[in-house]
Coordinates of C-alpha atoms in Angstrom, one line a residue:
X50 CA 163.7 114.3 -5.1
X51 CA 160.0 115.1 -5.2
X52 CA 157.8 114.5 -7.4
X53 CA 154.8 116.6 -8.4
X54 CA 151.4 114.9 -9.7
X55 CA 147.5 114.5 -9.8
X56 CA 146.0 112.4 -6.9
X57 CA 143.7 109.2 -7.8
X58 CA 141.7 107.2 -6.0
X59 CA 145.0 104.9 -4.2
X60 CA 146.5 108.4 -3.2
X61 CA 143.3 108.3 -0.1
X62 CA 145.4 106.8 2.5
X63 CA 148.2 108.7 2.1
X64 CA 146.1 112.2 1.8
X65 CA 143.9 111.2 5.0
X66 CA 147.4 111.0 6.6
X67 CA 148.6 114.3 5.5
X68 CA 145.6 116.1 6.2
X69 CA 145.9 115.1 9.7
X70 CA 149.8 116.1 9.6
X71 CA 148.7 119.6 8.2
X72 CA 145.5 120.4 9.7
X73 CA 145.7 119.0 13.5
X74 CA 142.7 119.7 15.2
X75 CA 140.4 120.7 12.1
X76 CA 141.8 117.3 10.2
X77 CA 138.0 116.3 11.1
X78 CA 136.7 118.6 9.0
X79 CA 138.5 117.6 5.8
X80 CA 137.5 113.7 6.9
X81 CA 137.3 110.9 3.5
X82 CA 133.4 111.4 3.8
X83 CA 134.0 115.0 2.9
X84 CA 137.2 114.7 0.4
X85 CA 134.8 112.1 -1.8
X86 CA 131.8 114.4 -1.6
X87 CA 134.0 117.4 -2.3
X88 CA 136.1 116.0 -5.2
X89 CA 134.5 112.7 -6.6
X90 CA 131.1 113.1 -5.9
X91 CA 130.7 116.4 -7.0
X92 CA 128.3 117.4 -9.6
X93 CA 130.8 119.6 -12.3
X94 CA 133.2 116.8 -12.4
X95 CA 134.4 115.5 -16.0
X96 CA 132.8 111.7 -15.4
X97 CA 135.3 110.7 -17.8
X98 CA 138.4 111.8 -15.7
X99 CA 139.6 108.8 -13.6
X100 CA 142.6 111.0 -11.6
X101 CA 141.1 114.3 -8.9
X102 CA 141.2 117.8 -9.5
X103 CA 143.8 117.4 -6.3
X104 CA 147.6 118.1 -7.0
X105 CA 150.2 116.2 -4.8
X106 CA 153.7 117.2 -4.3
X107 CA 155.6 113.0 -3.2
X108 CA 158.9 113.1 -1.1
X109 CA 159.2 109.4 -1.7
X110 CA 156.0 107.3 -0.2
X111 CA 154.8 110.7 1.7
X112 CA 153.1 113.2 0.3
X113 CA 154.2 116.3 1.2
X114 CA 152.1 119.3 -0.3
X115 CA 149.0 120.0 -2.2
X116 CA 146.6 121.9 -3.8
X117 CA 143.0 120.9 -4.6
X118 CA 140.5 122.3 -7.2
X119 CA 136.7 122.4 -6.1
X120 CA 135.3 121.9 -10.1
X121 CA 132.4 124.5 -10.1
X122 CA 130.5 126.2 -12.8
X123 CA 130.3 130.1 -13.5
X124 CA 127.9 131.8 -15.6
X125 CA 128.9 135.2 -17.4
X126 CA 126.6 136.7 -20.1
X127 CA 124.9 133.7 -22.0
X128 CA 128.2 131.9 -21.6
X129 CA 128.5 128.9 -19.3
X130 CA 132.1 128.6 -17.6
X131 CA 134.4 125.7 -16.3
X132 CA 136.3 126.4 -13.4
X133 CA 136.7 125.5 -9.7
X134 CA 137.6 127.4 -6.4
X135 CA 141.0 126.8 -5.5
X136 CA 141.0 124.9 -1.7
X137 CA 143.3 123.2 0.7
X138 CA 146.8 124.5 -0.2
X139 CA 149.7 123.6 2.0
X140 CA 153.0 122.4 1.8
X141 CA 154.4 121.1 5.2
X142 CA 157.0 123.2 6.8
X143 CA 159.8 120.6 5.9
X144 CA 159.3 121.1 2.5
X145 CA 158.6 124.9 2.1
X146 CA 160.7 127.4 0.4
X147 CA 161.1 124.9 -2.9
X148 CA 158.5 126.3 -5.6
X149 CA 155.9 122.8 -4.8
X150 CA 153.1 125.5 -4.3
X151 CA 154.0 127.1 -7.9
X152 CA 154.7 123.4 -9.4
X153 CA 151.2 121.9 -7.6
X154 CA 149.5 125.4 -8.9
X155 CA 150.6 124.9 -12.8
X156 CA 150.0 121.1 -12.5
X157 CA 146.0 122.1 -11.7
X158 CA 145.8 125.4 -13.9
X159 CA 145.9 123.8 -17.3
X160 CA 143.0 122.7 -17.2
X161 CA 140.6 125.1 -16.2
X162 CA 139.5 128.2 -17.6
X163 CA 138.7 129.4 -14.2
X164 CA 139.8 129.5 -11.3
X165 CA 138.6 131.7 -8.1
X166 CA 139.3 131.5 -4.4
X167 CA 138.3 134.2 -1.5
X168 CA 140.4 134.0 1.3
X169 CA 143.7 132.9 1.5
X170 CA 147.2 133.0 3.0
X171 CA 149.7 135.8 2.2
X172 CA 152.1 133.1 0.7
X173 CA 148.9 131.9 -1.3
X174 CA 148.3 135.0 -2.7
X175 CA 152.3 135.5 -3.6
X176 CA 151.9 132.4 -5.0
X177 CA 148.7 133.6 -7.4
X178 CA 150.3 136.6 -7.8
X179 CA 153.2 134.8 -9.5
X180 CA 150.8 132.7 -11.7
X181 CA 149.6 136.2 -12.8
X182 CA 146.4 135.9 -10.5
X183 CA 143.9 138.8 -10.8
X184 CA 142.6 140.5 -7.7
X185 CA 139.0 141.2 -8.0
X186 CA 137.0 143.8 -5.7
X187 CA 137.0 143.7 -2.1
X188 CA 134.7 141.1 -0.8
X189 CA 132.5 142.5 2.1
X190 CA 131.5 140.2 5.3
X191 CA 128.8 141.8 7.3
X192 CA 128.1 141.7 11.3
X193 CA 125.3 142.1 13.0
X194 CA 125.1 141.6 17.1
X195 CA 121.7 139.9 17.9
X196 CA 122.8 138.9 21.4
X197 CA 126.0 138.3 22.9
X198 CA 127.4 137.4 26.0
X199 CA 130.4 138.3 28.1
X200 CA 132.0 134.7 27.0
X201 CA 131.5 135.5 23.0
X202 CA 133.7 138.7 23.7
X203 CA 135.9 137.4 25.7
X204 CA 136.4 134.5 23.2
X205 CA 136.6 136.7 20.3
X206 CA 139.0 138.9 21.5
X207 CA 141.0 136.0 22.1
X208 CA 140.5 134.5 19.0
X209 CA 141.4 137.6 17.3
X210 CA 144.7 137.7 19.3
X211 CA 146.2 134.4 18.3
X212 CA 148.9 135.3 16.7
X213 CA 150.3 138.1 18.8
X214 CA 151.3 137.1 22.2
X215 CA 152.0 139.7 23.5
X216 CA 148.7 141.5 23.6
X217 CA 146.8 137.8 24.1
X218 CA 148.8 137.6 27.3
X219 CA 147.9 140.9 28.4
X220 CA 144.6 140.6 27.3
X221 CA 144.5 137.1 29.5
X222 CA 145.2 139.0 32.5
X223 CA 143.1 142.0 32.1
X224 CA 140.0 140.1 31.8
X225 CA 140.9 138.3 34.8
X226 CA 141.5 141.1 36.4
X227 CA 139.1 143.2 35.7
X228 CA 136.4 141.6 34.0
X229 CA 136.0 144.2 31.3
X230 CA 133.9 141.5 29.0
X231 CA 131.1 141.7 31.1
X232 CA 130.3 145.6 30.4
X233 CA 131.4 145.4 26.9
X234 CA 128.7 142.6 26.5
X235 CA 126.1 144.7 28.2
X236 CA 126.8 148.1 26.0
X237 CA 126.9 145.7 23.0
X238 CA 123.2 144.6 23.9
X239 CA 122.2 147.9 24.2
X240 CA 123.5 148.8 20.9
X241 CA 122.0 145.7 19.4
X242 CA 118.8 146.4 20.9
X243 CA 118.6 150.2 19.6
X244 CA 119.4 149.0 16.2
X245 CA 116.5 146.5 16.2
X246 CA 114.4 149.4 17.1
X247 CA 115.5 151.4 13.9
X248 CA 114.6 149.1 11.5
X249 CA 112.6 150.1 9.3
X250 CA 109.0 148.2 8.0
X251 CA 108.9 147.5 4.1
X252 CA 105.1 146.8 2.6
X253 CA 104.0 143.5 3.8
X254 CA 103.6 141.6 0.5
X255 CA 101.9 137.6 0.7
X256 CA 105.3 136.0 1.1
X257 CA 105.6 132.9 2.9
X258 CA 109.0 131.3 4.1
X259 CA 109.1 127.5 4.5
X260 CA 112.0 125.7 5.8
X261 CA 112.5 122.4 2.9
X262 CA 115.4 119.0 2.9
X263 CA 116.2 119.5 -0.7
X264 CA 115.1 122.0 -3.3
X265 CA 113.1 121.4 -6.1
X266 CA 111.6 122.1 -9.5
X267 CA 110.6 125.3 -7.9
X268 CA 113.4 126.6 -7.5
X269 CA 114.7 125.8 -10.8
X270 CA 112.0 127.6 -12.3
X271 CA 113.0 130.8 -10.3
X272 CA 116.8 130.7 -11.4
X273 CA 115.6 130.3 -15.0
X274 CA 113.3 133.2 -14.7
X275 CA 115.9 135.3 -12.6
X276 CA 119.4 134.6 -13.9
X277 CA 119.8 137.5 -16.4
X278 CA 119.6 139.5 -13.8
X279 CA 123.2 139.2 -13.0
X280 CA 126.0 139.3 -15.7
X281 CA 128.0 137.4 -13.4
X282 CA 127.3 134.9 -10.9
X283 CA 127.5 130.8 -9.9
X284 CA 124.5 128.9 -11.1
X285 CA 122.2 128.6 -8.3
X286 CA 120.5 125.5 -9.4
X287 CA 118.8 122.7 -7.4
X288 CA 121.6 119.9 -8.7
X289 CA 124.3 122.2 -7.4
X290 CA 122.2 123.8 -4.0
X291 CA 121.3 119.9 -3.1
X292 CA 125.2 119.0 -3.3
X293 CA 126.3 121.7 -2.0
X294 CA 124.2 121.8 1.7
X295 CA 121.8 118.7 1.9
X296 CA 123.8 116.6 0.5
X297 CA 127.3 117.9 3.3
X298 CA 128.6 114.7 5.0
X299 CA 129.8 117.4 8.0
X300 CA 127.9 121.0 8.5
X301 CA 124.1 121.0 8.9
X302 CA 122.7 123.6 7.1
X303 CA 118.8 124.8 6.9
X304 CA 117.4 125.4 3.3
X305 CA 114.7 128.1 3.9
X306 CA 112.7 129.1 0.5
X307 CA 110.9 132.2 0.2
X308 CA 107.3 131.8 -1.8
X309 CA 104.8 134.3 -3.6
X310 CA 101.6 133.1 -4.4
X311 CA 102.8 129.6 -4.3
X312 CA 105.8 130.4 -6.8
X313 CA 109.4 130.1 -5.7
X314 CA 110.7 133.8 -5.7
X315 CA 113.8 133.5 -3.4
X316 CA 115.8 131.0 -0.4
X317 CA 118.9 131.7 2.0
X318 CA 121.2 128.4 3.7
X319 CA 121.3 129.2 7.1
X320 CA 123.8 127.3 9.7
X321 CA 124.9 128.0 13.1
X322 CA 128.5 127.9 14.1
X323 CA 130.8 124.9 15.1
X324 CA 132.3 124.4 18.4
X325 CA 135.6 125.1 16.7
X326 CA 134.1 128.5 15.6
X327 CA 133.3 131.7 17.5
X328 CA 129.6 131.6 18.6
X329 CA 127.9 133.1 15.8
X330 CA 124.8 132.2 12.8
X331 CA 125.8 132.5 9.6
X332 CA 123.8 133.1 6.6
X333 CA 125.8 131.3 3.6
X334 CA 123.9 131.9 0.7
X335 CA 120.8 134.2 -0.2
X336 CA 119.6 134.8 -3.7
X337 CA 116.4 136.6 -4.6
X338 CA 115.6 138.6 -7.5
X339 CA 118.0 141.6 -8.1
X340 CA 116.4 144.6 -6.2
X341 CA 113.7 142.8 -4.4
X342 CA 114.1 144.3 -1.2
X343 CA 110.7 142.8 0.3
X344 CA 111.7 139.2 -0.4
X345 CA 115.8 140.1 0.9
X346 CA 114.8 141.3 4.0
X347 CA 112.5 138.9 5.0
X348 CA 114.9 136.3 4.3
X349 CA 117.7 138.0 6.4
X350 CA 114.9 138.9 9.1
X351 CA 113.8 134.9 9.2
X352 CA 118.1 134.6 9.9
X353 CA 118.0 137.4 13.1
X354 CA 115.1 135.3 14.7
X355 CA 116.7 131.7 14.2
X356 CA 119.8 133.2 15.4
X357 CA 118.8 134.9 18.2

């Protein structure tokens, strides 16, 4: 028989061993530094609660399934939300086929009036549905080439192949063969090159981007000021930005704040890839006041030169 419940603090051993049973290779990622900053150290945690916003599914002593709750806040109107982003679901493949992602889902819902996530698996999103789940607007990931080399396309392509063998075999043997990654690398840089060309120049305005550890009071005082700007949106608060990247036990991030006269008017998190990840620079968060193109684009044009 087995037994759905919420994980506490005893449950670490057994989670740290079914992590690496589920995960494999990215196991490191989800390490007991980053489960206790994720879950017990974070900041929108009920201090009160001694049990995780992590839902176990037990087949005797093992545990066999879960599904965790990142506790997060959300901001609509005037009104100030409690919710969480729904991570790390997965039943092992003994066990699927039973209902545990529907039992571990109900187990966690209860108790928040929110819940969000972004990407997901198609039986995570059957599983949502189910749970009558709403699907929001499209969410948009945009690309830019800066440079690029005839390994990142021959690795993407790859990449992007995985899970059809077929075409990855082929693909295998026609880049072997024929090199075609080398010329789609150099036309690539010539695209990239004309683009950066196009740009166009906005009116240079005294703004001044200084890369900071932590944020501060500063910043506070710029989320006060620029908040009602969006009727929906996570706080971007210095308590939840400092937990969030200075404070991650695993990715290296770089806070970059963007400043007008002295005065905090806008900041992006900045990281560069893994070496489990495609070869890439990734801009995480940016916030700025809603139609300030000056402030956006120098933030995204401080990103291009890191990156490049």
């Amino acid at each position: 028989m087995t037994i759905v419940r919420r994980a506490v603090e005893a449950d670490r051993e057994a989670l740290a061993s079914f992590i690496l049973e589920a995960y494999g290779r990215l196991a490191d990622y989800k390490n007991p530094q980053h489960w206790n900053w994720q879950f017990w150290s974070n900041p929108f945690r009920q201090p009160e609660q001694n049990t995780l916003p992590v839902a176990i599914a037990m087949d005797g002593e093992k545990i066999v399934g879960q599904i965790a709750v990142q506790p997060a806040q959300f901001r609509a109107g005037q009104e100030i939300i409690d919710g969480g982003w729904i991570v790390d679901v997965y039943v092992l493949a003994t066990h699927r086929g039973r209902g545990l992602g529907h039992r571990l889902l109900h187990l966690l819902a209860d108790e928040f009036r929110v819940l969000l996530t972004l990407t997901m698996a198609p039986a995570t999103r059957r599983m949502l549905a189910r749970a009558d789940g709403i699907s929001l607007n499209e969410t948009h990931r945009l690309s830019k080439i800066v440079s690029t080399t005839s390994d990142d396309v021959e690795a993407y392509i790859l990449t992007r192949l995985q899970d059809r063998m077929t075409l990855l075999r082929l693909s295998r043997v026609t880049m072997r063969a024929l090199k075609l990654h080398y010329p789609i690398a150099y036309t690539l840089q010539l695209m990239s090159s004309k683009t950066r060309r196009r740009l166009r120049h906005l009116p240079r305005q005294p703004l001044e981007l200084v890369e900071v550890e932590r944020f501060g009071a500063d910043l506070d005082l710029m989320w006060d000021t620029y908040k009602i700007d969006y009727p929906a949106i996570a706080p971007r608060n210095s308590t939840f930005l400092n937990w969030r990247f200075a404070e991650n036990p695993d990715l290296k991030y770089r806070l970059i704040s963007a400043r007008r006269n002295g005065a905090c008017v806008g900041y992006t998190v900045l990281r560069l890839s893994e070496e489990l990840e495609l070869r890439s620079g990734i801009i995480v968060d940016l916030f700025a006041p809603r139609g300030d193109d000056t402030v956006i684009s120098a933030l995204i044009d401080f990103a291009e030169r890191m990156f490049g």
